[in-house]
Amino acid sequence: LAKTTQPISMDSYEGQEVNITCSHNNIATNDYITWYQQFPSQGPRFIIQGYKTKVTNEVASLFIPADRKSSTLSLPRVSLSDTAVYYCLVGETGGFKTIFGAGTRLFVKA
Amino acid sequence: DTAVSQTPKYLVTQMGNDKSIKCEQNLGHDTMYWYKQDSKKFLKIMFSYNNKELIINETVPNRFSPKSPDKAHLNLHINSLELGDSAVYFCASSQGGLAGSTDTQYFGPGTRLTVL
């Protein structure tokens, strides 16, 4: 399973766009890139998933370059409620083993 | 309706005791998981079950024994509790087994276990 590297923490202000980059140099051909969000005292929650190029949903965008060795989660106009830990995962969907890294703690300030 | 539920939410017990945590999902998923999140917030997978069969056991001590009576339930029984078992335990479920699918995992609210 590909190992992921993310910044430990990031600070932002309300209304700003936040980009969190994840490195996964050893990503395999069948691996997808998935991001989860975890609020304090709650379980992780799926945000977005992609294989290549760009994926967008109502919550975030995911940018994946052609070599797929990294990915960037983009949160448009964050609010205080976006303060959470964001995990980048790389693995084959349909597999039964999921590895969560340390995640990135995002602090959104007023 | 809660998709993945766990009971109890909090569990405080003495060292050496035996305790169980229950998990139920009403999503019709085939795969269920148990994760442990320690005080440093690292989330580690412990077990994966697919259609009631153990698929993944991540070198978890034998004191931990998962039981899946049916696809909708995956309970975790812990014998002879130790101080190091104190953590938040999360149950999760996913469709599973479908290569190439978006196998999103849905997590329960967690059970905070404190061993005194």
Short mmCIF file of C-alpha atoms in Angstrom, two decimals:
data_model
loop_
_atom_site.label_atom_id
_atom_site.label_comp_id
_atom_site.label_asym_id
_atom_site.label_seq_id
_atom_site.Cartn_x
_atom_site.Cartn_y
_atom_site.Cartn_z
CA LEU A 1 0.00 0.00 0.00
CA ALA A 2 1.29 3.43 -0.92
CA LYS A 3 2.41 5.62 1.94
CA THR A 4 1.10 9.15 2.10
CA THR A 5 2.71 12.32 3.42
CA GLN A 6 0.70 15.39 4.39
CA PRO A 7 1.47 18.57 6.34
CA ILE A 8 0.81 18.08 10.03
CA SER A 9 -1.24 21.24 10.37
CA MET A 10 -2.46 24.29 8.49
CA ASP A 11 -4.08 27.55 9.54
CA SER A 12 -6.53 29.56 7.52
CA TYR A 13 -9.11 32.31 7.87
CA GLU A 14 -12.78 32.19 7.10
CA GLY A 15 -13.58 32.80 3.47
CA GLN A 16 -10.19 31.69 2.17
CA GLU A 17 -9.52 28.80 -0.16
CA VAL A 18 -7.48 26.04 1.46
CA ASN A 19 -5.32 23.62 -0.48
CA ILE A 20 -3.93 20.54 1.27
CA THR A 21 -1.37 18.56 -0.67
CA CYS A 22 -0.67 14.88 -0.17
CA SER A 23 2.39 13.07 -1.53
CA HIS A 24 2.12 9.43 -2.56
CA ASN A 25 5.20 8.62 -4.61
CA ASN A 26 4.60 4.87 -4.64
CA ILE A 27 1.01 4.94 -5.83
CA ALA A 28 0.08 1.84 -7.80
CA THR A 29 -1.82 1.65 -11.05
CA ASN A 30 -5.02 0.40 -9.41
CA ASP A 31 -4.92 2.83 -6.49
CA TYR A 32 -7.51 5.52 -5.99
CA ILE A 33 -6.97 8.65 -3.89
CA THR A 34 -9.54 9.29 -1.20
CA TRP A 35 -9.91 12.08 1.32
CA TYR A 36 -11.74 11.88 4.63
CA GLN A 37 -12.62 14.58 7.15
CA GLN A 38 -12.77 14.01 10.90
CA PHE A 39 -14.31 16.41 13.39
CA PRO A 40 -13.46 16.08 17.09
CA SER A 41 -15.32 13.25 18.79
CA GLN A 42 -16.68 11.93 15.50
CA GLY A 43 -15.73 9.24 13.03
CA PRO A 44 -14.09 10.14 9.71
CA ARG A 45 -16.39 11.16 6.89
CA PHE A 46 -15.77 10.66 3.18
CA ILE A 47 -15.16 13.89 1.27
CA ILE A 48 -13.97 13.06 -2.21
CA GLN A 49 -12.26 10.41 -4.29
CA GLY A 50 -10.43 10.46 -7.61
CA TYR A 51 -8.14 8.55 -9.90
CA LYS A 52 -6.66 11.23 -12.15
CA THR A 53 -7.14 14.82 -13.33
CA LYS A 54 -9.79 16.75 -11.42
CA VAL A 55 -12.83 15.76 -9.44
CA THR A 56 -15.32 18.22 -7.96
CA ASN A 57 -18.31 17.78 -5.73
CA GLU A 58 -20.41 20.06 -3.56
CA VAL A 59 -17.82 20.01 -0.78
CA ALA A 60 -14.38 20.08 -2.39
CA SER A 61 -12.22 19.62 -5.45
CA LEU A 62 -9.45 17.12 -5.89
CA PHE A 63 -6.59 17.84 -8.25
CA ILE A 64 -4.38 14.97 -9.39
CA PRO A 65 -1.43 15.57 -11.74
CA ALA A 66 -0.66 13.22 -14.58
CA ASP A 67 2.02 11.30 -12.69
CA ARG A 68 -0.40 10.81 -9.74
CA LYS A 69 2.44 11.06 -7.24
CA SER A 70 0.60 13.76 -5.36
CA SER A 71 -2.88 15.16 -4.98
CA THR A 72 -4.37 18.40 -3.68
CA LEU A 73 -7.60 18.75 -1.79
CA SER A 74 -9.10 22.17 -2.34
CA LEU A 75 -11.72 23.58 0.04
CA PRO A 76 -13.33 26.74 -1.35
CA ARG A 77 -14.12 29.56 1.07
CA VAL A 78 -13.66 27.70 4.34
CA SER A 79 -15.71 28.46 7.42
CA LEU A 80 -15.08 27.85 11.10
CA SER A 81 -16.93 24.56 10.81
CA ASP A 82 -14.29 23.25 8.41
CA THR A 83 -11.85 22.99 11.30
CA ALA A 84 -11.04 19.28 11.32
CA VAL A 85 -8.43 16.68 10.49
CA TYR A 86 -8.19 15.78 6.82
CA TYR A 87 -6.82 12.38 5.82
CA CYS A 88 -5.44 11.41 2.46
CA LEU A 89 -5.66 7.71 1.65
CA VAL A 90 -4.29 5.79 -1.28
CA GLY A 91 -5.36 2.28 -2.07
CA GLU A 92 -7.29 -0.01 -4.30
CA THR A 93 -11.01 0.43 -3.86
CA GLY A 94 -12.72 -2.80 -3.15
CA GLY A 95 -9.76 -3.83 -1.04
CA PHE A 96 -10.36 -4.53 2.61
CA LYS A 97 -7.39 -2.77 4.12
CA THR A 98 -7.29 0.97 4.53
CA ILE A 99 -4.31 2.87 5.88
CA PHE A 100 -4.93 6.24 7.47
CA GLY A 101 -1.91 8.50 7.80
CA ALA A 102 -1.46 11.16 10.45
CA GLY A 103 -3.72 13.57 8.62
CA THR A 104 -3.61 17.36 8.41
CA ARG A 105 -5.15 19.43 11.19
CA LEU A 106 -6.81 22.44 9.63
CA PHE A 107 -7.59 25.38 11.92
CA VAL A 108 -9.92 27.97 10.50
CA LYS A 109 -9.89 31.27 12.32
CA ALA A 110 -12.45 34.06 12.31
CA ASP B 1 -31.80 6.63 11.03
CA THR B 2 -28.15 6.27 11.97
CA ALA B 3 -26.23 4.41 9.27
CA VAL B 4 -23.54 2.96 11.55
CA SER B 5 -24.22 2.85 15.25
CA GLN B 6 -22.06 1.78 18.17
CA THR B 7 -22.82 1.08 21.80
CA PRO B 8 -21.80 2.17 24.28
CA LYS B 9 -20.48 5.63 23.47
CA TYR B 10 -18.38 5.71 26.62
CA LEU B 11 -16.92 2.77 28.52
CA VAL B 12 -14.92 3.10 31.72
CA THR B 13 -13.62 -0.06 33.31
CA GLN B 14 -10.87 -1.54 35.44
CA MET B 15 -7.79 -3.36 34.23
CA GLY B 16 -8.34 -7.08 33.82
CA ASN B 17 -12.04 -6.80 33.03
CA ASP B 18 -13.72 -8.13 29.88
CA LYS B 19 -15.90 -5.80 27.84
CA SER B 20 -17.74 -5.71 24.53
CA ILE B 21 -18.55 -2.99 22.04
CA LYS B 22 -21.41 -3.49 19.63
CA CYS B 23 -21.69 -2.18 16.08
CA GLU B 24 -24.59 -2.27 13.67
CA GLN B 25 -24.98 -0.89 10.16
CA ASN B 26 -28.23 -0.51 8.25
CA LEU B 27 -26.66 0.28 4.89
CA GLY B 28 -26.77 -3.24 3.53
CA HIS B 29 -22.98 -3.30 3.24
CA ASP B 30 -20.97 -6.48 2.97
CA THR B 31 -17.83 -5.28 4.74
CA MET B 32 -17.32 -4.02 8.27
CA TYR B 33 -14.23 -2.79 10.09
CA TRP B 34 -12.90 -1.95 13.50
CA TYR B 35 -10.39 0.86 13.97
CA LYS B 36 -8.51 2.08 17.02
CA GLN B 37 -7.66 5.75 17.45
CA ASP B 38 -5.17 6.42 20.20
CA SER B 39 -4.43 9.58 22.15
CA LYS B 40 -2.16 10.81 19.36
CA LYS B 41 -5.12 10.53 16.99
CA PHE B 42 -3.58 7.88 14.76
CA LEU B 43 -6.36 5.81 13.25
CA LYS B 44 -5.33 2.18 12.83
CA ILE B 45 -7.30 -0.60 11.29
CA MET B 46 -7.74 -3.65 13.49
CA PHE B 47 -10.08 -6.00 11.63
CA SER B 48 -11.99 -6.26 8.37
CA TYR B 49 -14.91 -8.60 7.87
CA ASN B 50 -16.55 -9.39 4.55
CA ASN B 51 -19.80 -11.33 4.55
CA LYS B 52 -19.18 -12.38 8.14
CA GLU B 53 -15.71 -13.71 7.36
CA LEU B 54 -12.50 -12.29 8.79
CA ILE B 55 -10.41 -10.78 6.02
CA ILE B 56 -7.89 -8.59 7.79
CA ASN B 57 -6.38 -8.98 11.25
CA GLU B 58 -3.73 -6.37 11.77
CA THR B 59 -1.61 -8.15 14.38
CA VAL B 60 -4.09 -7.35 17.07
CA PRO B 61 -3.55 -9.19 20.38
CA ASN B 62 -5.62 -12.31 20.90
CA ARG B 63 -7.42 -10.51 23.71
CA PHE B 64 -9.41 -8.78 20.99
CA SER B 65 -11.98 -11.02 19.37
CA PRO B 66 -14.41 -9.71 16.77
CA LYS B 67 -17.70 -11.50 16.24
CA SER B 68 -19.98 -11.08 13.27
CA PRO B 69 -23.33 -12.80 13.85
CA ASP B 70 -24.62 -11.43 10.55
CA LYS B 71 -23.56 -8.96 7.87
CA ALA B 72 -25.13 -6.04 9.70
CA HIS B 73 -23.30 -6.56 12.97
CA LEU B 74 -19.66 -6.66 14.01
CA ASN B 75 -19.05 -6.73 17.73
CA LEU B 76 -15.71 -6.38 19.45
CA HIS B 77 -14.96 -8.29 22.62
CA ILE B 78 -11.89 -7.45 24.64
CA ASN B 79 -10.55 -9.74 27.35
CA SER B 80 -8.24 -8.82 30.22
CA LEU B 81 -8.26 -5.12 29.48
CA GLU B 82 -4.97 -3.26 29.81
CA LEU B 83 -4.17 0.42 30.28
CA GLY B 84 -2.89 0.60 26.71
CA ASP B 85 -6.28 -0.38 25.39
CA SER B 86 -7.62 3.04 26.30
CA ALA B 87 -8.58 4.68 23.03
CA VAL B 88 -11.51 5.52 20.82
CA TYR B 89 -12.74 2.54 18.82
CA PHE B 90 -14.54 3.17 15.55
CA CYS B 91 -16.66 0.76 13.61
CA ALA B 92 -17.11 1.31 9.88
CA SER B 93 -18.77 -0.36 6.93
CA SER B 94 -18.45 -0.28 3.16
CA GLN B 95 -19.82 -2.07 0.16
CA GLY B 96 -16.48 -3.85 -0.17
CA GLY B 97 -15.17 -6.41 -2.56
CA LEU B 98 -15.94 -4.39 -5.66
CA ALA B 99 -12.62 -3.60 -7.31
CA GLY B 100 -12.66 -0.33 -9.12
CA SER B 101 -15.68 0.94 -7.24
CA THR B 102 -15.82 3.93 -4.97
CA ASP B 103 -15.66 1.93 -1.78
CA THR B 104 -16.55 4.67 0.66
CA GLN B 105 -16.35 3.75 4.31
CA TYR B 106 -19.03 4.96 6.68
CA PHE B 107 -17.92 5.35 10.27
CA GLY B 108 -19.80 5.07 13.50
CA PRO B 109 -19.63 7.73 16.22
CA GLY B 110 -16.94 5.90 18.15
CA THR B 111 -16.67 4.33 21.59
CA ARG B 112 -14.31 5.97 24.04
CA LEU B 113 -12.79 3.23 26.18
CA THR B 114 -10.98 4.22 29.36
CA VAL B 115 -9.16 1.55 31.30
CA LEU B 116 -8.28 2.50 34.87
#
